[in-house]
Amino acid sequence: MQLDPLVKPRSVAIVGATDRGGPGRAVMESLGAIGFTGPIYPVNPKYPTVLNVKCYPSLTDLPEAPDIVVFSIRNPLIPEQMRLALKRGARAAIIYDSGFAELGADGAKLQEQIAGMAREAGMPVCGPNCMGILNPPARVTTYKQNIMDPAAIVGNVGIISQSGSVCIGLLSDLRRFGVSLSVSAGNEAVTRTVDYLEYLIDDPNTKVIATFTETVREPERYVAALDRAADAGKPVVVIKVGRTERTQRAITSHTGGLAGSSRVFSELLRAHRAIEVNDLDEMTEVLAVCQGKRWPHGRGISVITGSGGLAELILDNATAAGFDLPPLSKEERAEAESVIGRITGDGNPFDAWGNGNYAVNLPHAMSVVDKSERIHSICYCSDTSNDPVIGHPGRVYENVEMLTKAAGTSSKPYYLLSTRSGVMNRKQVDAMRQAGLVVIGGTRQGLGALDRMGRYAVGLKPERRIGAPPQARLADEVKGGRRTMNEYDAKRLLSAYGIPITREQRVATLAEATAAAQTIGYPVVLKAASDAIAHKTELGVVAVNLKNDDELARAFARINERLDTLKPRPADASFLVQEFVAGGVEVFAGVSRDPDFGLSLAFGMGGVAIEITRDFALRMLPLRHGDAEAMISETRGAALLGAVRGGQAADAKSLAACLYALADFVAHNAERIEEIDLNPIKVLPEGRGCVVVDALIVARPDAA
Ligand code: ADP
Ligand code: MG
C-alpha cells in the first residue's frame, strides 16, 4: 500500500469539522500553523464555513478527490462516511474515535466493516482510536493536538506508537531532538506498525525510529523490516508491552514455559539489532544520543567527574547495569597523575579533581582516556538546570567550550552527563548541539543510552555454519502423528548429532534388565520409557543409584506396579537401564517454539528452582558464534560451574559444545520441532565432559 497520501497528503477533507472545537478544528488550525499550502475541505451539512473556510455539505460535493479524509465524528457514523469517501476517490483516511476493537466484539465488528472497505479499495487508514499523523518536514498534519511552534518540532526521529499517550509523552520534550514523522497508529485496523516502519526506513528525513508496540502483527514482515533498518544504519528503538497477538499454547516440557514470556521478544529484538528500552526516559536518551555528530563505536564508556561521591554512585549503578567502564591502565594512570595528582579508585569513573586545578585537570583527563582503545565514548559529568539560582553561571558555557575543544581533536563522541534524567540547561543543550554534541541525563538512562548505542554499533557475531545432516531425522521418527517422544528414542536421535548421552539399554523383562545392568556396571538407574509419559518422577517411575541386582529387582517390581496403576498401562511402556552419573552440576537446555517468532533456546541451572528463580539465558535459533559460551556465563547460577568450595570447575567447554550440537539438531529438524527438553544435563569436572541424562522431544504436527 502506498502511504504517501496518508503521511503526506496534499489535500485534506475534514468530516465533522466545526468552529466549536474537536479534533477537526484542531487539525484545521494546526494545518494553518504548520504552513500547509494545499486545499482544506471542511465537510459538515450544518455550516456554510468552518474557521472561515468554505464548508461542504457532503464528501460527494467536494470539487476534487481528496488525498486524505479525516473523520472527526463518532464511530457509528463512520461506515457510511467511509463509503462516501471511497466513492469520492479519497486515497487515505484517519479515524480518531475509539469504541472499536479495543472494546470487544461489537466494536471489533464495526472496525472490521470499515477496515474491509478500505482494504478492498487499497486505501491506507490510520486508527481507529488514534491521534493521527504529524509530518513536520512536509508541513502537514492530521495530528489532533494543536501545534504552537512548528519550527521546534522538525527533526529526524520517526515515531510509531500504538498508544496516543506515548506520542504525547515523546512530543512533550523536544529539547534534544525533533520529529520527521509521528504516527499514532491506534488499533491499526488497516495500516500497521510494520507499514510505517517500512516507510520510515526509506524516508530520507528519518535517522532513527522510535516505536511503542503492544501487538506485533505480521511477525515475519516485522522481523524483516528490523533487519532492513539495521542494514540501513537506522536504529529502531523499541518499547514493547503486553504479549503477542497469538495466545499461549499448551506447553508440554517444564522449561518450555520459560520462553513463553516477553523474554522471547527481547531476544528477537536483540537478534535483529533493534534497541530495546524499558521506558520513555531510556528511549529519550537513546534518541538524544542519535543526534550527536558521532555515535559510539563500541561499549566502552569513560565518565569524568570532579567528584568522588558521584564517581562512586555512577560506578555502583553502572556495575549493576553491566555497563562497560574500563579502568585506567597503569600507563594511563601514570600519565594522568603526572598532571592531576593522585587519582582515587581505578580511574573510571575518573575523579579528576586531584590538586583542584580543574581547568587543567579535566582536559588532561579527557586527553588521556581519548587515546584508550577500550574507550568509545567520553562523558563529563556536571549538573546544571534551566535558570540556575545557585552556582557559577559562567560554568555552563565553560563546560561546552571544554567539551567542544576536546571533541575537536578527537574521533570519539563526547557528552555532557547530567546525573538526573531530564534535568538540563536549555541554552547549554543548544550550544552543545551547535558543536554536534549532546547532553545526556541519568546515571542509568543516559549512560544506558551510550551502552545501547555501543552494542548497536558492535553488531552481532556471524551465524554458525551448520554441517551436513546425519542420517537420523526427526521427521522419520514422528510419522503418523507421534507427538511426544520417549527419552530413549529422543536420545538416540540427539546422539546422532553429537550430543553426549548416558550409556543405556532398553529392556522388557527383569532378566534383561539384570543382564543390562551387569554390562553397564552398577550403580545404575532404572526408568520407565514411554511416549505417553513425559514426566517420569511425578509418576514414580524413576529409581536412581541402584547398587546391585537386589536393588534393581525391587525397583523393577515397583515401577512395573506403578505402570499397572496407569489406566491404561501404556502399550509402548518399556524399561530403561542406564548408567548412574554421580556428581556433576545439573543444568538444562530447552528449545521451544513461539507461535509468532519461532524457535529459541533456553539454558539454565537444573532443578525445579528454575521456575521460581527464572535464572536462564535465552537466544533465538539459529545460534551465532559465541552464543553458547555467553549463555552459560550470563546466568547467575554460572558460578556453580566454576570451582566452588574447593571443588573442581565443571567442563563448561563440553557443555557449550553440547548446546551447539543441540542447535544443529534443531537446524536440521526445525520444521518438526515444537519443544525439546534436556533436563538435566550433568556437567562433570573439567576434562570429563557432560552428559544428557534425560531428554524429551515434542514434535510439531505434520501439517503445521
Ligand atoms: P523426569 O522425567 O522426571 O524428568 P529424569 O530422567 O530427569 O525424569 O529423572 C529425574 C531425576 O533423577 C533427574 O533430574 C536427575 O536428578 C536424576 N537422574 C535421572 N537419571 C539419572 C542418571 N542416569 N544419573 C544420575 N541421576 C539421574
Ligand atoms: Mg528430567
XYZ file of C-alpha atoms and ligand atoms in Angstrom:
732
model
C 0.000 0.000 0.000
C 1.233 3.449 -0.885
C 1.469 5.501 2.316
C 2.133 8.925 0.807
C -1.498 10.092 0.821
C -1.708 9.057 4.472
C 1.544 10.501 5.786
C 1.978 13.499 3.483
C -1.386 14.331 1.963
C -1.602 17.229 -0.491
C -5.272 17.891 0.248
C -7.249 17.263 3.424
C -11.007 16.801 3.894
C -12.281 17.001 7.458
C -15.618 15.325 8.077
C -17.348 16.763 11.131
C -15.311 19.971 11.295
C -16.926 22.710 13.369
C -15.915 26.086 14.750
C -16.791 24.827 18.193
C -13.805 22.544 18.714
C -12.962 18.860 18.495
C -10.206 17.164 16.531
C -11.480 18.604 13.224
C -10.932 22.179 14.290
C -7.582 21.402 15.938
C -6.358 19.810 12.711
C -7.523 22.796 10.643
C -5.735 25.191 12.985
C -2.602 23.082 13.054
C -2.553 22.821 9.261
C -2.506 26.619 9.263
C 0.189 26.803 11.905
C 2.471 24.266 10.226
C 2.251 26.080 6.870
C 0.192 23.598 4.878
C -0.359 25.032 1.401
C -2.789 22.509 -0.099
C -6.577 22.745 -0.080
C -8.521 22.071 3.129
C -12.117 20.886 2.783
C -14.281 21.034 5.906
C -17.315 18.768 5.474
C -20.408 19.409 7.579
C -24.018 19.832 6.380
C -24.711 22.253 9.246
C -22.364 25.092 8.289
C -21.526 27.161 5.220
C -17.994 27.796 6.564
C -15.696 26.478 9.281
C -12.923 28.785 10.529
C -13.816 30.966 7.550
C -13.072 28.181 5.087
C -15.817 27.101 2.657
C -17.565 24.053 4.115
C -19.146 21.267 2.026
C -22.384 19.508 2.957
C -21.081 16.078 1.958
C -17.912 14.339 0.804
C -19.598 13.754 -2.551
C -19.778 17.524 -3.064
C -16.023 18.083 -2.918
C -14.513 19.699 -6.022
C -11.764 17.043 -6.180
C -10.891 13.650 -4.742
C -9.013 14.495 -1.514
C -5.755 12.747 -0.646
C -6.977 12.161 2.880
C -10.267 12.206 4.749
C -10.111 12.904 8.452
C -13.115 11.610 10.404
C -13.866 13.946 13.275
C -17.144 12.134 14.013
C -18.431 9.454 16.385
C -17.926 5.844 15.427
C -21.494 4.812 14.420
C -21.394 7.403 11.622
C -18.096 6.287 10.195
C -19.074 3.320 7.963
C -21.407 5.486 5.886
C -18.880 8.320 5.643
C -16.151 5.849 4.722
C -18.356 4.600 1.903
C -18.764 8.170 0.656
C -15.047 8.874 0.982
C -14.211 5.870 -1.166
C -16.912 6.854 -3.634
C -15.356 10.315 -3.942
C -11.950 8.741 -4.592
C -10.232 9.614 -1.313
C -6.808 7.958 -1.089
C -6.347 7.689 2.702
C -8.227 8.162 5.970
C -7.731 8.887 9.655
C -10.183 7.657 12.295
C -9.692 9.185 15.743
C -12.693 7.859 17.576
C -12.448 4.965 20.000
C -15.043 2.313 20.785
C -13.799 -0.241 18.263
C -11.842 -3.472 18.620
C -10.367 -2.324 21.950
C -13.869 -2.520 23.476
C -14.899 -6.024 22.483
C -16.925 -7.929 19.907
C -19.371 -5.216 18.751
C -16.585 -2.678 18.348
C -14.467 -5.238 16.525
C -17.311 -5.861 14.094
C -17.707 -2.168 13.341
C -13.938 -1.831 12.928
C -13.804 -4.778 10.558
C -16.647 -3.364 8.489
C -14.710 -0.136 7.931
C -11.358 -1.840 7.514
C -12.821 -4.277 4.984
C -13.984 -1.418 2.746
C -10.598 0.297 2.962
C -8.580 -2.839 2.318
C -10.686 -3.722 -0.684
C -10.000 -0.280 -2.122
C -6.300 -0.447 -1.208
C -6.692 2.601 0.986
C -4.300 3.133 3.932
C -6.064 4.077 7.155
C -4.591 5.324 10.417
C -6.555 4.297 13.512
C -9.188 3.975 14.769
C -8.587 5.028 18.349
C -5.606 7.205 17.453
C -4.266 10.766 17.492
C -3.295 10.950 13.826
C -0.088 11.747 11.987
C 2.294 14.684 12.229
C 4.743 15.341 9.412
C 6.747 18.482 10.217
C 9.217 18.369 7.271
C 6.338 18.047 4.781
C 4.434 20.781 6.630
C 1.314 18.724 7.007
C -0.519 17.294 9.977
C -3.589 15.294 10.877
C -2.423 15.009 14.483
C -5.310 16.066 16.651
C -3.402 18.267 19.069
C -2.793 21.948 18.453
C 0.649 22.912 17.246
C 2.116 26.023 18.813
C 5.679 26.105 17.489
C 6.101 24.113 14.268
C 9.771 25.054 13.813
C 10.644 23.450 17.144
C 9.148 20.114 16.123
C 11.151 19.374 12.990
C 13.868 16.776 13.277
C 14.966 13.287 12.323
C 13.124 10.979 14.736
C 10.327 8.862 13.288
C 7.781 7.853 15.930
C 5.357 4.946 15.545
C 3.186 4.359 18.567
C 0.187 2.157 19.194
C -0.575 4.436 22.132
C -1.522 8.067 21.550
C -0.332 8.983 25.036
C 3.158 7.790 24.218
C 3.151 10.184 21.244
C 2.131 12.950 23.618
C 4.874 11.863 26.007
C 7.615 11.870 23.380
C 6.439 15.121 21.784
C 6.281 16.852 25.155
C 10.072 17.101 25.371
C 11.670 18.209 22.119
C 14.680 19.918 23.644
C 17.192 17.493 22.219
C 15.559 16.022 19.118
C 12.822 16.772 16.637
C 10.434 14.696 14.622
C 10.459 13.623 10.995
C 7.128 11.823 11.343
C 4.960 10.974 14.317
C 2.339 8.304 13.840
C -0.235 7.475 16.468
C -1.301 4.206 14.890
C -4.123 3.274 17.280
C -5.863 -0.050 16.681
C -4.155 -0.500 13.297
C -7.304 -1.767 11.606
C -5.674 -1.374 8.200
C -2.252 0.251 8.290
C 0.137 -1.239 10.808
C 3.352 -0.524 12.658
C 5.262 -2.600 10.119
C 3.878 -0.498 7.233
C 5.043 2.719 8.875
C 8.336 1.086 9.783
C 8.988 0.162 6.170
C 8.083 3.677 5.126
C 10.457 5.288 7.631
C 13.358 3.027 6.686
C 13.176 4.601 3.224
C 12.359 8.104 4.431
C 15.390 10.373 3.921
C 14.282 12.708 6.733
C 14.392 9.924 9.300
C 17.635 8.974 11.035
C 16.275 6.957 13.959
C 12.931 5.247 14.586
C 11.154 5.126 17.953
C 8.334 2.628 18.388
C 5.886 1.799 21.143
C 4.315 -1.552 20.411
C 1.672 -3.557 22.224
C 0.928 -6.056 19.474
C 3.194 -7.189 16.662
C 1.095 -8.061 13.654
C 2.686 -9.917 10.706
C 5.727 -11.015 12.736
C 7.741 -12.236 9.745
C 7.395 -8.944 7.930
C 8.183 -7.094 11.139
C 11.410 -9.034 11.641
C 12.437 -8.497 8.032
C 11.849 -4.758 8.482
C 14.074 -4.729 11.581
C 16.838 -6.383 9.558
C 16.447 -3.877 6.774
C 16.559 -0.965 9.235
C 19.756 -2.345 10.768
C 21.313 -2.740 7.335
C 20.319 0.843 6.537
C 22.036 2.034 9.732
C 18.786 3.355 11.190
C 18.388 2.321 14.812
C 14.893 1.117 15.727
C 14.291 1.865 19.402
C 11.511 -0.271 20.817
C 9.315 -0.226 23.892
C 7.240 -3.394 23.949
C 4.399 -4.008 26.361
C 1.959 -6.883 26.653
C 2.058 -10.128 24.733
C 1.939 -11.012 21.079
C -1.289 -11.424 19.174
C -1.493 -15.187 19.303
C -2.484 -16.843 22.531
C -0.147 -19.019 24.529
C -0.432 -22.658 23.542
C -0.238 -25.594 25.890
C 3.309 -26.433 26.841
C 4.483 -29.986 27.498
C 8.033 -29.565 28.701
C 8.721 -27.882 32.016
C 11.275 -25.481 30.664
C 9.209 -24.712 27.571
C 7.080 -22.312 29.591
C 10.087 -20.182 30.392
C 10.405 -18.857 26.890
C 6.702 -18.089 26.627
C 7.387 -14.736 28.212
C 8.264 -11.361 26.806
C 11.855 -12.604 27.042
C 11.467 -14.118 23.582
C 10.511 -10.753 22.179
C 13.507 -9.120 23.843
C 15.785 -11.765 22.359
C 14.172 -11.338 18.996
C 14.887 -7.611 19.117
C 18.487 -8.288 20.023
C 18.848 -10.898 17.279
C 17.599 -8.376 14.732
C 19.580 -5.447 16.080
C 16.728 -3.347 17.364
C 17.386 -1.370 20.546
C 15.030 -2.291 23.344
C 14.290 0.220 26.087
C 12.023 -0.075 29.090
C 10.521 3.374 29.358
C 10.320 6.824 27.830
C 13.294 8.085 29.858
C 15.561 5.450 28.365
C 14.082 5.987 24.933
C 14.559 9.756 25.084
C 18.226 9.334 25.982
C 18.844 6.992 23.043
C 17.088 9.401 20.688
C 19.221 12.224 22.094
C 22.453 10.272 21.602
C 21.449 9.669 17.980
C 21.509 13.443 17.467
C 25.261 13.621 18.033
C 27.575 14.164 15.090
C 29.352 10.960 16.101
C 27.881 7.799 17.594
C 29.740 5.449 19.939
C 31.563 2.714 18.000
C 31.660 0.370 20.970
C 30.516 -0.107 24.526
C 33.457 1.297 26.469
C 32.462 4.451 28.360
C 34.706 6.809 30.285
C 32.995 9.023 32.822
C 34.962 12.007 34.056
C 33.808 13.894 37.129
C 35.185 16.268 39.678
C 33.514 14.410 42.488
C 34.442 11.296 44.424
C 30.851 10.807 45.588
C 29.395 10.898 42.101
C 32.143 8.598 40.898
C 31.042 6.011 43.466
C 27.356 6.430 42.689
C 27.972 6.029 38.980
C 30.228 3.047 39.499
C 27.576 1.288 41.597
C 24.841 1.898 39.037
C 26.999 1.151 36.030
C 28.238 -2.117 37.531
C 24.728 -3.253 38.416
C 23.545 -2.444 34.894
C 26.509 -4.188 33.261
C 27.887 -1.109 31.507
C 31.469 -1.298 30.319
C 33.566 1.257 32.237
C 37.141 0.116 31.593
C 39.566 1.203 34.340
C 42.703 3.190 33.524
C 45.717 1.106 32.572
C 48.923 1.527 34.548
C 50.414 3.746 31.854
C 47.265 5.845 31.545
C 47.132 6.332 35.291
C 50.766 7.428 35.383
C 50.194 9.893 32.583
C 47.076 11.247 34.291
C 48.665 11.523 37.728
C 51.695 13.361 36.363
C 49.417 16.373 35.850
C 46.368 15.827 38.054
C 47.942 14.415 41.191
C 46.671 11.351 42.984
C 43.600 9.676 41.484
C 41.345 7.637 43.723
C 39.736 4.366 42.627
C 40.515 2.681 39.332
C 40.009 5.793 37.243
C 36.578 5.053 35.756
C 34.615 6.984 36.744
C 37.580 9.276 36.714
C 37.546 11.738 39.603
C 39.799 14.357 38.055
C 39.650 16.837 40.933
C 43.183 15.880 42.077
C 45.100 19.014 43.033
C 41.997 21.137 42.391
C 43.172 22.835 39.204
C 40.175 21.614 37.240
C 40.695 23.916 34.234
C 43.867 21.948 33.513
C 42.932 18.617 35.071
C 39.664 17.967 33.227
C 41.030 18.481 29.707
C 44.063 16.404 30.647
C 41.840 13.589 31.912
C 39.937 13.699 28.614
C 43.112 13.593 26.559
C 44.279 10.504 28.470
C 41.094 8.456 28.046
C 40.611 9.679 24.481
C 43.703 7.690 23.458
C 42.477 4.455 25.043
C 41.344 1.792 22.594
C 38.895 0.440 25.142
C 37.020 3.759 25.410
C 34.391 4.568 22.781
C 32.552 7.457 24.364
C 33.581 10.095 26.859
C 31.241 11.823 29.308
C 31.878 14.744 31.509
C 29.509 14.772 34.435
C 28.289 18.183 35.545
C 24.877 19.237 36.811
C 23.006 22.350 35.978
C 19.442 23.286 35.116
C 17.353 25.917 33.412
C 17.628 29.298 35.107
C 20.019 28.139 37.831
C 19.531 30.115 41.043
C 22.733 28.929 42.620
C 26.270 28.215 41.461
C 28.520 29.760 38.855
C 26.527 30.849 35.752
C 29.603 31.082 33.516
C 30.406 27.406 34.115
C 27.589 26.366 31.779
C 29.421 27.736 28.749
C 32.900 26.898 30.026
C 31.866 23.258 30.027
C 30.541 23.468 26.489
C 33.772 25.081 25.369
C 35.881 22.483 27.105
C 33.945 19.611 25.509
C 33.907 21.256 22.096
C 37.646 21.662 22.261
C 38.254 18.083 23.363
C 35.907 16.695 20.718
C 37.522 18.888 18.063
C 40.756 16.911 18.134
C 39.118 13.505 18.604
C 37.248 10.930 16.558
C 35.152 9.879 19.558
C 31.826 11.253 20.727
C 31.810 13.484 23.821
C 28.838 14.018 26.120
C 27.836 16.222 28.944
C 26.187 13.987 31.521
C 23.675 15.347 33.969
C 23.141 12.969 36.887
C 19.376 13.261 36.618
C 17.466 12.292 33.528
C 15.522 15.181 32.040
C 17.236 17.933 34.043
C 19.306 20.158 31.787
C 20.022 23.714 30.774
C 18.325 24.645 27.539
C 20.973 27.141 26.448
C 23.686 24.630 27.131
C 21.799 21.982 25.161
C 21.558 24.367 22.206
C 25.214 25.367 22.406
C 26.262 21.727 22.542
C 24.072 20.930 19.554
C 25.799 23.681 17.571
C 29.020 21.737 18.094
C 27.407 18.416 17.177
C 27.456 17.341 20.824
C 24.765 16.005 23.084
C 23.692 16.435 26.689
C 22.563 13.160 28.232
C 20.918 12.624 31.574
C 20.648 9.994 34.258
C 23.361 7.689 35.552
C 21.282 4.720 34.406
C 19.299 6.181 31.494
C 21.968 8.436 29.970
C 24.852 6.010 30.321
C 22.444 3.224 29.325
C 21.875 5.000 26.028
C 25.625 5.012 25.350
C 25.763 1.323 26.196
C 22.843 0.535 23.910
C 24.293 2.537 21.038
C 27.655 0.884 21.614
C 26.086 -2.581 21.391
C 24.222 -1.496 18.290
C 27.469 -0.401 16.669
C 29.304 -3.599 17.592
C 26.521 -5.619 15.979
C 26.219 -9.369 16.133
C 28.610 -12.239 15.722
C 28.071 -14.152 12.487
C 25.709 -17.118 12.391
C 27.338 -20.511 12.797
C 27.835 -22.702 9.767
C 25.936 -25.907 10.169
C 27.346 -29.126 8.779
C 25.609 -31.750 6.665
C 22.778 -33.553 8.473
C 23.317 -37.081 9.788
C 21.035 -39.870 8.569
C 18.775 -39.693 11.629
C 15.838 -37.363 11.035
C 13.095 -36.393 13.421
C 10.561 -36.380 10.589
C 11.068 -40.131 10.054
C 10.540 -40.825 13.746
C 7.338 -38.876 14.209
C 5.367 -40.092 11.211
C 1.763 -40.951 11.919
C 1.036 -38.243 14.444
C 3.530 -39.219 17.160
C 3.761 -36.188 19.448
C 5.965 -36.784 22.461
C 8.984 -38.966 22.047
C 10.275 -41.002 24.981
C 13.675 -40.484 26.492
C 15.299 -43.489 24.835
C 14.283 -42.652 21.265
C 14.929 -38.957 21.777
C 18.458 -39.645 22.975
C 19.256 -41.951 20.004
C 18.280 -39.187 17.662
C 20.156 -36.472 19.543
C 23.306 -38.542 19.872
C 23.495 -38.832 16.085
C 24.110 -35.071 16.160
C 26.939 -35.342 18.643
C 25.025 -34.771 21.852
C 26.606 -36.861 24.659
C 24.108 -39.229 26.311
C 24.143 -41.823 29.080
C 25.070 -45.428 28.318
C 21.785 -47.287 28.474
C 19.731 -50.236 27.250
C 16.037 -50.624 26.684
C 14.648 -53.897 28.122
C 11.327 -55.637 28.679
C 11.960 -58.135 31.472
C 13.804 -58.236 34.791
C 16.209 -60.835 33.400
C 17.102 -58.493 30.549
C 17.388 -55.599 32.986
C 19.805 -57.504 35.225
C 21.955 -58.512 32.272
C 21.999 -54.904 31.035
C 22.972 -53.594 34.470
C 25.862 -56.020 34.610
C 27.077 -54.889 31.193
C 26.735 -51.188 32.047
C 28.091 -51.645 35.559
C 26.487 -50.747 38.861
C 25.290 -48.326 40.118
C 22.516 -47.921 37.544
C 19.269 -46.075 37.080
C 16.011 -47.774 36.141
C 13.249 -45.790 34.460
C 10.071 -46.479 32.561
C 10.178 -45.326 28.939
C 7.004 -44.500 27.052
C 5.769 -41.821 24.676
C 2.791 -41.443 26.991
C 4.954 -40.465 29.983
C 6.519 -37.044 29.537
C 7.379 -36.615 33.207
C 8.542 -39.734 34.969
C 9.304 -38.591 38.517
C 5.718 -37.425 39.062
C 4.558 -40.982 38.346
C 7.212 -42.644 40.460
C 8.846 -44.484 37.573
C 12.466 -43.386 38.140
C 14.834 -45.182 40.502
C 18.390 -43.854 40.768
C 21.641 -45.140 42.218
C 20.718 -48.870 42.250
C 23.792 -50.665 43.541
C 23.145 -54.353 42.928
C 20.833 -56.998 41.447
C 18.609 -56.935 44.536
C 18.006 -53.202 44.442
C 17.404 -53.418 40.728
C 14.847 -56.212 41.159
C 12.951 -54.263 43.805
C 12.917 -51.108 41.687
C 11.766 -53.140 38.689
C 8.825 -54.538 40.649
C 7.901 -51.104 41.985
C 7.997 -49.385 38.600
C 6.144 -52.278 36.989
C 3.418 -51.876 39.616
C 3.235 -48.139 39.040
C 2.772 -48.738 35.327
C -0.094 -51.104 36.107
C -1.865 -48.386 38.075
C -1.916 -46.200 34.964
C -5.214 -46.585 33.169
C -4.467 -47.865 30.638
C -0.903 -49.095 31.066
C 0.907 -47.513 28.087
C 1.206 -50.128 25.351
C 4.692 -48.949 24.429
C 5.991 -48.982 28.006
C 9.431 -50.498 28.400
C 12.294 -50.225 30.891
C 15.474 -48.276 30.610
C 18.619 -49.395 32.389
C 21.102 -46.564 32.427
C 24.449 -45.677 33.959
C 24.098 -43.650 37.137
C 26.019 -40.421 36.659
C 27.313 -39.443 40.073
C 28.229 -35.865 40.929
C 28.436 -33.036 38.460
C 26.288 -29.931 38.172
C 22.734 -30.334 36.838
C 21.792 -27.856 34.127
C 19.072 -27.834 31.495
C 18.681 -26.830 27.877
C 15.243 -26.305 26.389
C 14.035 -25.465 22.919
C 10.598 -24.002 22.453
C 8.565 -22.515 19.673
C 6.957 -19.110 19.940
C 3.913 -19.039 17.640
C 4.995 -15.659 16.268
C 8.750 -15.670 16.365
C 9.806 -19.286 16.051
C 12.354 -21.375 17.906
C 14.501 -20.257 20.803
C 16.975 -21.981 23.103
C 16.911 -21.571 26.876
C 19.743 -22.591 29.158
C 19.934 -22.527 32.942
C 20.766 -24.341 36.119
C 18.784 -27.527 36.610
C 16.189 -28.445 39.160
C 12.685 -27.240 39.886
C 14.056 -23.949 41.227
C 14.329 -22.647 37.663
C 10.615 -21.999 37.517
C 10.964 -19.787 40.592
C 14.324 -18.142 40.039
C 13.829 -17.836 36.283
C 17.594 -17.634 36.068
C 18.133 -18.670 32.496
C 19.653 -17.338 29.305
C 17.756 -17.239 26.049
C 18.699 -16.960 22.390
C 16.753 -17.154 19.185
C 17.825 -20.034 16.948
C 19.968 -20.498 14.955
C 22.794 -19.641 17.328
C 25.562 -17.265 16.424
C 29.249 -17.732 17.197
C 29.882 -17.378 20.903
C 26.216 -17.624 21.879
C 26.539 -20.872 23.853
C 29.522 -19.649 25.873
C 27.770 -16.335 26.506
C 24.568 -18.082 27.589
C 26.472 -20.224 30.051
C 28.281 -17.283 31.598
C 25.341 -14.892 31.780
C 23.149 -16.971 34.084
C 23.544 -16.011 37.718
C 23.981 -19.682 38.573
C 27.015 -19.893 36.296
C 29.164 -19.530 39.398
C 28.113 -23.073 40.294
C 30.006 -24.304 37.257
C 33.203 -22.654 38.431
C 35.293 -24.028 41.236
C 33.198 -23.579 44.381
C 34.147 -24.537 47.940
C 37.299 -26.260 46.917
C 35.512 -28.348 44.290
C 36.681 -28.719 40.731
C 35.464 -26.435 37.950
C 32.898 -28.036 35.644
C 33.526 -28.804 31.997
C 31.918 -25.686 30.531
C 33.630 -26.244 27.200
C 31.914 -29.554 26.575
C 28.658 -28.020 27.771
C 28.962 -25.292 25.135
C 29.679 -27.960 22.522
C 26.546 -29.799 23.652
C 24.438 -26.632 23.234
C 25.837 -26.108 19.742
C 25.092 -29.746 18.884
C 21.531 -29.230 20.084
C 21.290 -26.122 17.913
C 22.495 -28.214 14.954
C 19.856 -30.831 15.641
C 17.256 -28.074 15.641
C 18.621 -26.537 12.466
C 18.230 -29.830 10.615
C 14.812 -30.693 12.005
C 13.304 -27.281 12.701
C 10.021 -27.719 10.895
C 9.044 -30.705 13.052
C 10.111 -29.382 16.460
C 7.652 -27.980 18.960
C 9.721 -28.385 22.138
C 12.854 -30.105 23.370
C 13.821 -30.512 26.994
C 17.253 -31.796 28.019
C 16.784 -31.827 31.750
C 19.070 -32.468 33.383
C 22.362 -32.358 31.596
C 25.046 -33.352 34.095
C 28.211 -31.302 33.749
C 31.193 -33.192 35.103
C 34.533 -31.788 36.261
C 36.794 -30.270 33.629
C 38.076 -32.780 31.108
C 35.306 -35.301 31.828
C 32.624 -33.737 29.653
C 28.914 -33.506 30.174
C 26.106 -35.980 29.630
C 22.417 -35.709 28.919
C 20.616 -37.962 31.400
C 17.033 -37.150 30.366
C 15.565 -35.909 27.091
C 12.101 -35.150 25.811
C 11.163 -34.154 22.272
C 7.723 -32.828 21.457
C 7.063 -32.958 17.746
C 5.144 -30.429 15.755
C 2.292 -31.909 13.756
C 2.942 -32.652 10.094
C 0.589 -30.140 8.586
C 1.878 -27.186 10.607
P 11.829 -36.828 34.738
O 11.062 -37.394 33.597
O 11.027 -36.818 35.972
O 12.411 -35.509 34.419
P 14.578 -37.801 34.884
O 15.011 -38.856 33.968
O 15.040 -36.434 34.621
O 12.984 -37.879 34.995
O 14.995 -38.203 36.348
C 14.698 -37.438 37.480
C 15.966 -37.013 38.200
O 16.720 -38.145 38.543
C 16.885 -36.195 37.338
O 16.562 -34.828 37.401
C 18.232 -36.499 37.935
O 18.469 -35.686 39.071
C 18.108 -37.935 38.385
N 18.626 -38.826 37.354
C 17.946 -39.372 36.333
N 18.736 -40.159 35.568
C 19.959 -40.109 36.121
C 21.205 -40.709 35.814
N 21.360 -41.538 34.760
N 22.266 -40.437 36.611
C 22.127 -39.620 37.657
N 20.979 -39.039 38.017
C 19.888 -39.275 37.267
Mg 14.088 -34.784 33.651
